[in-house]
């Protein structure tokens, strides 16, 4: 995701506009005196964005999957 650069004054003056863009998924880097200060990005409500990764598909091992008790017994 590419960040757009905006000034702190512009953010203050157009806050509603930036909030609506952030709600649509856009991110911004806010600068003050030409130096990055902070980044505005959409809130990850569940805290797991990008954290899930498929490691194994148990349905390929056995049709319908593998019982959890079998998986835990092997750990």
PDB file of C-alpha atoms in Angstrom:
ATOM      1  CA  UNK A   1       0.000   0.000   0.000  1.00  0.00           C
ATOM      2  CA  UNK A   2       1.457   3.356  -1.013  1.00  0.00           C
ATOM      3  CA  UNK A   3       1.314   6.208   1.484  1.00  0.00           C
ATOM      4  CA  UNK A   4       0.456   9.740   0.423  1.00  0.00           C
ATOM      5  CA  UNK A   5       2.390  12.555   2.067  1.00  0.00           C
ATOM      6  CA  UNK A   6       0.387  15.376   3.650  1.00  0.00           C
ATOM      7  CA  UNK A   7       1.277  18.340   5.808  1.00  0.00           C
ATOM      8  CA  UNK A   8       0.152  18.687   9.402  1.00  0.00           C
ATOM      9  CA  UNK A   9      -1.634  21.969   8.649  1.00  0.00           C
ATOM     10  CA  UNK A  10      -3.458  20.383   5.703  1.00  0.00           C
ATOM     11  CA  UNK A  11      -4.539  17.515   7.963  1.00  0.00           C
ATOM     12  CA  UNK A  12      -5.946  19.926  10.563  1.00  0.00           C
ATOM     13  CA  UNK A  13      -7.824  21.944   7.940  1.00  0.00           C
ATOM     14  CA  UNK A  14      -9.247  18.939   6.071  1.00  0.00           C
ATOM     15  CA  UNK A  15      -9.659  16.338   8.811  1.00  0.00           C
ATOM     16  CA  UNK A  16     -13.093  15.091   7.651  1.00  0.00           C
ATOM     17  CA  UNK A  17     -11.787  14.517   4.124  1.00  0.00           C
ATOM     18  CA  UNK A  18      -8.816  12.484   5.368  1.00  0.00           C
ATOM     19  CA  UNK A  19     -10.980  10.462   7.758  1.00  0.00           C
ATOM     20  CA  UNK A  20     -13.263   9.423   4.898  1.00  0.00           C
ATOM     21  CA  UNK A  21     -10.255   8.426   2.764  1.00  0.00           C
ATOM     22  CA  UNK A  22      -8.748   6.413   5.619  1.00  0.00           C
ATOM     23  CA  UNK A  23     -12.078   4.610   6.085  1.00  0.00           C
ATOM     24  CA  UNK A  24     -11.762   3.573   2.417  1.00  0.00           C
ATOM     25  CA  UNK A  25      -8.325   2.048   3.094  1.00  0.00           C
ATOM     26  CA  UNK A  26      -5.918   4.847   2.173  1.00  0.00           C
ATOM     27  CA  UNK A  27      -2.866   5.662   4.340  1.00  0.00           C
ATOM     28  CA  UNK A  28      -1.020   8.930   4.843  1.00  0.00           C
ATOM     29  CA  UNK A  29       2.374  10.019   6.151  1.00  0.00           C
ATOM     30  CA  UNK A  30       2.031  13.332   7.964  1.00  0.00           C
ATOM     31  CA  UNK A  31       4.986  15.724   7.825  1.00  0.00           C
ATOM     32  CA  UNK A  32       5.849  18.795   9.865  1.00  0.00           C
ATOM     33  CA  UNK A  33       8.551  21.129   8.558  1.00  0.00           C
ATOM     34  CA  UNK A  34       9.307  18.550   5.832  1.00  0.00           C
ATOM     35  CA  UNK A  35      10.023  15.771   8.358  1.00  0.00           C
ATOM     36  CA  UNK A  36       7.781  12.708   8.790  1.00  0.00           C
ATOM     37  CA  UNK A  37       5.966  12.834  12.134  1.00  0.00           C
ATOM     38  CA  UNK A  38       3.473   9.958  12.030  1.00  0.00           C
ATOM     39  CA  UNK A  39       1.443   7.715   9.747  1.00  0.00           C
ATOM     40  CA  UNK A  40      -2.340   7.565   9.516  1.00  0.00           C
ATOM     41  CA  UNK A  41      -3.713   4.208   8.439  1.00  0.00           C
ATOM     42  CA  UNK A  42      -6.993   2.292   8.653  1.00  0.00           C
ATOM     43  CA  UNK A  43      -7.551   0.622  12.005  1.00  0.00           C
ATOM     44  CA  UNK A  44      -7.002  -3.138  12.102  1.00  0.00           C
ATOM     45  CA  UNK A  45      -9.997  -3.952  14.324  1.00  0.00           C
ATOM     46  CA  UNK A  46      -9.065  -7.589  14.934  1.00  0.00           C
ATOM     47  CA  UNK A  47      -5.329  -6.991  15.211  1.00  0.00           C
ATOM     48  CA  UNK A  48      -4.523  -9.843  12.863  1.00  0.00           C
ATOM     49  CA  UNK A  49      -4.179  -8.185   9.476  1.00  0.00           C
ATOM     50  CA  UNK A  50      -1.425  -9.959   7.605  1.00  0.00           C
ATOM     51  CA  UNK A  51      -0.746 -12.302  10.525  1.00  0.00           C
ATOM     52  CA  UNK A  52      -2.545 -15.373   9.199  1.00  0.00           C
ATOM     53  CA  UNK A  53      -0.592 -17.736   7.015  1.00  0.00           C
ATOM     54  CA  UNK A  54      -1.700 -21.151   5.762  1.00  0.00           C
ATOM     55  CA  UNK A  55       0.874 -23.673   6.842  1.00  0.00           C
ATOM     56  CA  UNK A  56      -0.877 -26.905   5.964  1.00  0.00           C
ATOM     57  CA  UNK A  57      -4.204 -27.924   4.467  1.00  0.00           C
ATOM     58  CA  UNK A  58      -5.416 -30.857   6.559  1.00  0.00           C
ATOM     59  CA  UNK A  59      -8.155 -31.573   4.027  1.00  0.00           C
ATOM     60  CA  UNK A  60      -5.393 -32.764   1.670  1.00  0.00           C
ATOM     61  CA  UNK A  61      -4.253 -35.307   4.256  1.00  0.00           C
ATOM     62  CA  UNK A  62      -7.709 -36.733   4.876  1.00  0.00           C
ATOM     63  CA  UNK A  63     -11.005 -35.891   3.193  1.00  0.00           C
ATOM     64  CA  UNK A  64     -12.993 -33.691   5.571  1.00  0.00           C
ATOM     65  CA  UNK A  65      -9.905 -32.736   7.565  1.00  0.00           C
ATOM     66  CA  UNK A  66      -8.163 -34.160  10.599  1.00  0.00           C
ATOM     67  CA  UNK A  67      -9.671 -34.131  14.117  1.00  0.00           C
ATOM     68  CA  UNK A  68      -8.104 -31.520  16.390  1.00  0.00           C
ATOM     69  CA  UNK A  69      -7.366 -34.157  19.026  1.00  0.00           C
ATOM     70  CA  UNK A  70      -5.155 -36.008  16.492  1.00  0.00           C
ATOM     71  CA  UNK A  71      -3.262 -32.824  15.638  1.00  0.00           C
ATOM     72  CA  UNK A  72      -2.735 -31.908  19.299  1.00  0.00           C
ATOM     73  CA  UNK A  73      -1.564 -35.437  20.105  1.00  0.00           C
ATOM     74  CA  UNK A  74       1.246 -35.081  17.545  1.00  0.00           C
ATOM     75  CA  UNK A  75       2.495 -31.768  18.930  1.00  0.00           C
TER      76      UNK A  75
END
